[in-house]
Short mmCIF file of C-alpha atoms in Angstrom, two decimals:
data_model
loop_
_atom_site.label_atom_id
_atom_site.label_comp_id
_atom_site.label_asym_id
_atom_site.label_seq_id
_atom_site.Cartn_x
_atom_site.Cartn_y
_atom_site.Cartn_z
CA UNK A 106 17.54 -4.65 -6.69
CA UNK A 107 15.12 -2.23 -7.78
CA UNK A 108 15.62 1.32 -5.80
CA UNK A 109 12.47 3.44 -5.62
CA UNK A 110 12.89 7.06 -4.19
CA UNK A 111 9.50 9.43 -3.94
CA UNK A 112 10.21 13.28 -3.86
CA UNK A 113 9.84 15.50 -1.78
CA UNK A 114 9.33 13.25 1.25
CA UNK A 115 7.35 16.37 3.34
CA UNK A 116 5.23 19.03 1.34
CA UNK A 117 3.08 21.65 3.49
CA UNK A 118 1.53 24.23 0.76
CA UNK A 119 -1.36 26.55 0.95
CA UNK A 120 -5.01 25.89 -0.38
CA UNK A 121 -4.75 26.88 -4.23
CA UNK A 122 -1.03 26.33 -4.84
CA UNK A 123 -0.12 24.01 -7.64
CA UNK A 124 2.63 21.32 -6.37
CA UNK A 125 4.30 18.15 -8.46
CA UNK A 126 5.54 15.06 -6.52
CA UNK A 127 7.93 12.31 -7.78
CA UNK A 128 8.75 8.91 -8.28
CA UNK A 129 12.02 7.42 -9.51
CA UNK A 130 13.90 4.20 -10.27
CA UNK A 131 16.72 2.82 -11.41
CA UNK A 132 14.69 0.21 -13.40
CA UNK A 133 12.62 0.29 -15.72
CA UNK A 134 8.31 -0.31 -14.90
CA UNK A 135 5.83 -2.52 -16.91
CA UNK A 136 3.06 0.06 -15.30
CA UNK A 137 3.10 1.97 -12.06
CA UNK A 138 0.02 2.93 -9.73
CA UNK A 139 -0.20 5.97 -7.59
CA UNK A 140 -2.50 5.62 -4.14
CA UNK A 141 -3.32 7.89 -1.60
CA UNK A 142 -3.46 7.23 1.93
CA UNK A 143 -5.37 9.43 4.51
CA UNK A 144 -4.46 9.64 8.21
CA UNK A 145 -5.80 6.08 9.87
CA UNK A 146 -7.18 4.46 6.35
CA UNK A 147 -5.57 2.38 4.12
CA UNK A 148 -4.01 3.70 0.68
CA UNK A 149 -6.57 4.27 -2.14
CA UNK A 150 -5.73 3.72 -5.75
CA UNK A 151 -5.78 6.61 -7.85
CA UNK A 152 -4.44 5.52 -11.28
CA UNK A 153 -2.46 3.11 -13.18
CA UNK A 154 0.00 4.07 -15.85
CA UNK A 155 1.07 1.44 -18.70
CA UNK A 156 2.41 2.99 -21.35
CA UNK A 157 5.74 5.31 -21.71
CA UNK A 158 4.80 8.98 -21.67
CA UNK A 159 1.31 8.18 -21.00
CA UNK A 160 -0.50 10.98 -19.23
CA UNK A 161 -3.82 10.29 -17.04
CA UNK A 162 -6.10 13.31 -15.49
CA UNK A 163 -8.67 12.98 -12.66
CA UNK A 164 -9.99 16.43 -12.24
CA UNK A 165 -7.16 18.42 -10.74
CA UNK A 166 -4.53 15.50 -10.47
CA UNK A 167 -2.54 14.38 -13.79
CA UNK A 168 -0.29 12.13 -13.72
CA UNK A 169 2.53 10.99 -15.81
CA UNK A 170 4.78 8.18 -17.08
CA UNK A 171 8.13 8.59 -18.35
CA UNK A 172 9.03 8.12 -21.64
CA UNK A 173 11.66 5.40 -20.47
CA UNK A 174 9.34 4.19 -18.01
CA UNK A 175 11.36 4.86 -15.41
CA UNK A 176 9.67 7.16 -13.29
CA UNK A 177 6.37 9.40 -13.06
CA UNK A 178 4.87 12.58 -11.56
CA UNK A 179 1.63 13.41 -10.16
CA UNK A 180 1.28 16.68 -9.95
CA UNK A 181 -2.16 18.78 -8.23
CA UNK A 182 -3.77 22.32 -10.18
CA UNK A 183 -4.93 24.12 -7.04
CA UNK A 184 -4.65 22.01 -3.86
CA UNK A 185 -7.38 21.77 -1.57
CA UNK A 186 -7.33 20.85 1.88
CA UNK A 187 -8.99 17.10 1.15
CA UNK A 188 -5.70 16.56 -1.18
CA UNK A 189 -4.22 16.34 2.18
CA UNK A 190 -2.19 12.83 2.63
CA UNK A 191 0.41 10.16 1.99
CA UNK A 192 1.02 10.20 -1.68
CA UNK A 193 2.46 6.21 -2.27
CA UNK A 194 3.40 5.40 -6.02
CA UNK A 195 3.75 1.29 -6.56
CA UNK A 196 5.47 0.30 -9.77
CA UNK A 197 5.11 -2.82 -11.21
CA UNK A 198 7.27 -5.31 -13.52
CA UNK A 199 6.97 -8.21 -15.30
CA UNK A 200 8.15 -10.97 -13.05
CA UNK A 201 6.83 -9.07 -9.66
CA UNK A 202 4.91 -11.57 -7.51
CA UNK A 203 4.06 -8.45 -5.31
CA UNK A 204 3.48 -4.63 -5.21
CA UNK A 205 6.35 -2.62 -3.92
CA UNK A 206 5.40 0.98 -2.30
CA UNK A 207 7.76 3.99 -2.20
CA UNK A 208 8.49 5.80 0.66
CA UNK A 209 5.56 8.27 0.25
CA UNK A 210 5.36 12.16 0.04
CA UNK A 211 2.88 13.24 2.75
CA UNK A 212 1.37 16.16 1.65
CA UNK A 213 -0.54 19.03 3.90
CA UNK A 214 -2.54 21.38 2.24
CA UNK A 215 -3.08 24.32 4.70
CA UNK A 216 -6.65 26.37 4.42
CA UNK B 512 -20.26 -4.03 -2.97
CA UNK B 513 -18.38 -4.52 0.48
CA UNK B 514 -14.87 -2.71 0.99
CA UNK B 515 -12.01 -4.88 2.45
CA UNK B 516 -12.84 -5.47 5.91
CA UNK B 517 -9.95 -6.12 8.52
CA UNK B 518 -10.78 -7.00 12.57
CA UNK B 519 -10.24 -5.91 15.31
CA UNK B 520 -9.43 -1.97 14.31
CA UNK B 521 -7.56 -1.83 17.52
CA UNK B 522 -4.85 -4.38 19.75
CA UNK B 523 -3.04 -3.73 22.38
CA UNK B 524 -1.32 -6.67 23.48
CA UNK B 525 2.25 -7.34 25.57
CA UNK B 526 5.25 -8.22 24.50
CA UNK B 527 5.69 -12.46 24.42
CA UNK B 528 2.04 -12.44 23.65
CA UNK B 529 0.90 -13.59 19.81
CA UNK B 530 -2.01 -12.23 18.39
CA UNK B 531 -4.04 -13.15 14.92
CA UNK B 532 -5.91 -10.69 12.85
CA UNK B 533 -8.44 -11.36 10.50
CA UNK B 534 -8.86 -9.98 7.03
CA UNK B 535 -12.08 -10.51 4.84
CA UNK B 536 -11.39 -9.51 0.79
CA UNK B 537 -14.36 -8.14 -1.53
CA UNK B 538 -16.40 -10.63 -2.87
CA UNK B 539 -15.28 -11.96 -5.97
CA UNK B 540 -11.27 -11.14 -4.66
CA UNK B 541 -8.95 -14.19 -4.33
CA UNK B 542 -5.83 -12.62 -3.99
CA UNK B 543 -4.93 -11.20 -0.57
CA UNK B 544 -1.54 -9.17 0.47
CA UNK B 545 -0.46 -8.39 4.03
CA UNK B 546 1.75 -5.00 4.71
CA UNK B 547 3.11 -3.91 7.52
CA UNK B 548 3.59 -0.05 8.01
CA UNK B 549 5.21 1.55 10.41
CA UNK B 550 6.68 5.42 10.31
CA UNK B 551 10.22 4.40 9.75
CA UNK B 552 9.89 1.63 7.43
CA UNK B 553 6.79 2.64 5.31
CA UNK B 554 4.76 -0.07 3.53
CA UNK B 555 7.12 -3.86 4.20
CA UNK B 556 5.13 -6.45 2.01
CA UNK B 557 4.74 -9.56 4.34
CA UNK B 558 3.17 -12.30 2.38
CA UNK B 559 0.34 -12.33 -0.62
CA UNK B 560 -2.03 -15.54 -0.65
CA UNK B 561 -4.04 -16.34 -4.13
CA UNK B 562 -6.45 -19.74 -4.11
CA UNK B 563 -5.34 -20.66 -0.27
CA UNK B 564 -1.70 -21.34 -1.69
CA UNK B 565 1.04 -18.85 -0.09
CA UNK B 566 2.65 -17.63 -3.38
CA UNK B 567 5.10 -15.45 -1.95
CA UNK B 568 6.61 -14.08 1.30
CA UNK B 569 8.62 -10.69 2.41
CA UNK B 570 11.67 -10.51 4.58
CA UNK B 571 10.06 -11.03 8.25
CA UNK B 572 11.28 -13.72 10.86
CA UNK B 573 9.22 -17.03 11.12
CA UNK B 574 6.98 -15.41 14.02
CA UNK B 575 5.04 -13.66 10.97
CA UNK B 576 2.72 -16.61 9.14
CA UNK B 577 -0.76 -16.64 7.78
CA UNK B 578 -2.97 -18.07 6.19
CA UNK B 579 -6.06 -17.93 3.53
CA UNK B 580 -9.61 -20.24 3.66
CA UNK B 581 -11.67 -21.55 1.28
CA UNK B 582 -13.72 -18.02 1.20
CA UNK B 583 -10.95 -16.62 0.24
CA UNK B 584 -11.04 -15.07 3.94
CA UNK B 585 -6.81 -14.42 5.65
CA UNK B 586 -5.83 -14.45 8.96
CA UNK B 587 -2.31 -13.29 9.79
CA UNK B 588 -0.56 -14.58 12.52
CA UNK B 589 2.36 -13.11 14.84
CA UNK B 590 3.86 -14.71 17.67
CA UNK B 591 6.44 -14.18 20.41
CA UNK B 592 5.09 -10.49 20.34
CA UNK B 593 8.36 -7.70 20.27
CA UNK B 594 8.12 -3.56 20.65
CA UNK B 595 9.33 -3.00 17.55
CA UNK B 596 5.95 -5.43 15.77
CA UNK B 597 3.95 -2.23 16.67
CA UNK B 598 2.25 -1.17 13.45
CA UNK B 599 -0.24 -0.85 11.13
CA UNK B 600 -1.04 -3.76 9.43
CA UNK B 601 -2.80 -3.77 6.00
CA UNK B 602 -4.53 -6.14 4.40
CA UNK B 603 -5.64 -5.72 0.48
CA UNK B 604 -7.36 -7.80 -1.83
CA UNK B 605 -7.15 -7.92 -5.80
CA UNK B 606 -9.30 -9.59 -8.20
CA UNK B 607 -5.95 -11.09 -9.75
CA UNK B 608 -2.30 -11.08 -7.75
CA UNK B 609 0.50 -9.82 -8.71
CA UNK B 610 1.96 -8.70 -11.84
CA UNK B 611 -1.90 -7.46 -12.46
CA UNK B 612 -2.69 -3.57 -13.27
CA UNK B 613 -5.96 -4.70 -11.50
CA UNK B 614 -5.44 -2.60 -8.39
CA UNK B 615 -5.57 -3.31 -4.66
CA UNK B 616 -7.90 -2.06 -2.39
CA UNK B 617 -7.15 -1.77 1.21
CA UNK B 618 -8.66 -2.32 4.51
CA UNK B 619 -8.57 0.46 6.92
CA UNK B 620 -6.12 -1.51 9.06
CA UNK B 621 -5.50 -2.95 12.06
CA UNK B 622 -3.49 -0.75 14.39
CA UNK B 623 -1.15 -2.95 16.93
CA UNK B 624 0.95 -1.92 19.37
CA UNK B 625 2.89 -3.93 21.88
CA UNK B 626 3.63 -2.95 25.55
#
């Protein structure tokens, strides 16, 4: 059974503070997608990480896979209130007839 | 194009009642996944449906079923209403199911709660 833990579970940091959330396993990921989710909407993809190590940047979000494919970070240059939300990172293996979420790190960005 | 678009936004229904909510993918999508999300539980897969074939189910009781049509168009179905069914249920469509690095995208929801 594949355990997925996101970290921390609650951040509340002020506009223009860096921050790095987490996502860890036990196994090990063919890819992984981070989405965000805002208060009444459904999540949003973000990204999708394939290969080990791989690093992705949107404008102020990067995000990264581990080398052993095992887990990932996003983590935000200068947070602005709109980065407010559920942070929800889905990995994804070979024989996976479905898309498992983590937990979530809800994130508050205060002005 | 046309974001995932789930009806009604809204239910409130009691508790022995059954209620069906409707779940239209983007064009062009064939794959549809239901979630159920509650504050406790987070994101519980219920069922994904690719080509009007049920390809795989999550652990809920028998009360939870669905469906998909022709149009590629879900309905999911719950019956024998309980308290603890009070959620928000998310539909999301793909362009291929899973394993895919394709992506969902989601529907805003519909938010259920049982009295």
């Amino acid at each position: 059974t594949q355990l997925l833990e996101q970290s921390p579970q609650f951040l509340s940091i002020q506009e223009g503070e860096n921050l790095t959330v987490y996502c860890n396993s036990s196994s090990v990921f063919s890819s992984l997608q981070w989405y965000r989710q805002e208060p009444g909407e459904g999540p949003v993809l973000l990204v999708t990480v394939v290969t080990g190590g791989e690093v992705k940047k949107l404008k102020r979000l990067t995000f990264q896979f581990g080398d052993a494919r095992k887990d990932s970070s996003l983590h935000i240059t200068a947070a602005q209130p709109g980065d407010t939300g559920l942070y929800l990172c889905a990995p994804l293996t070979g024989s996976a007839r479905q898309l498992t979420f983590g937990s979530g790190t809800q994130l508050t960005v205060l002005p | 194009k046309a974001g995932v678009t789930q009806t009604p936004r809204y239910l409130i229904k009691t508790r022995g009642q059954q209620v069906t909510l409707s779940c239209s993918p983007i064009s062009g999508h064939r794959s549809v996944s239901w979630y159920q999300q509650t504050p406790g539980q987070g994101l519980q897969f219920l069922f994904e449906y690719f080509s009007e074939t049920q390809r795989n189910k999550g652990n809920f009781p028998g009360r939870f079923s669905g469906r998909q049509f022709s149009n590629s168009r879900s309905e999911m179905n719950v019956s024998t209403l309980e308290l603890g069914d009070s959620a928000l249920y998310l539909c999301a469509s793909s362009l291929n199911p899973p394993p895919s690095n394709y992506g969902y995208t989601f529907g805003s929801g519909t938010r259920l709660t049982v009295v």
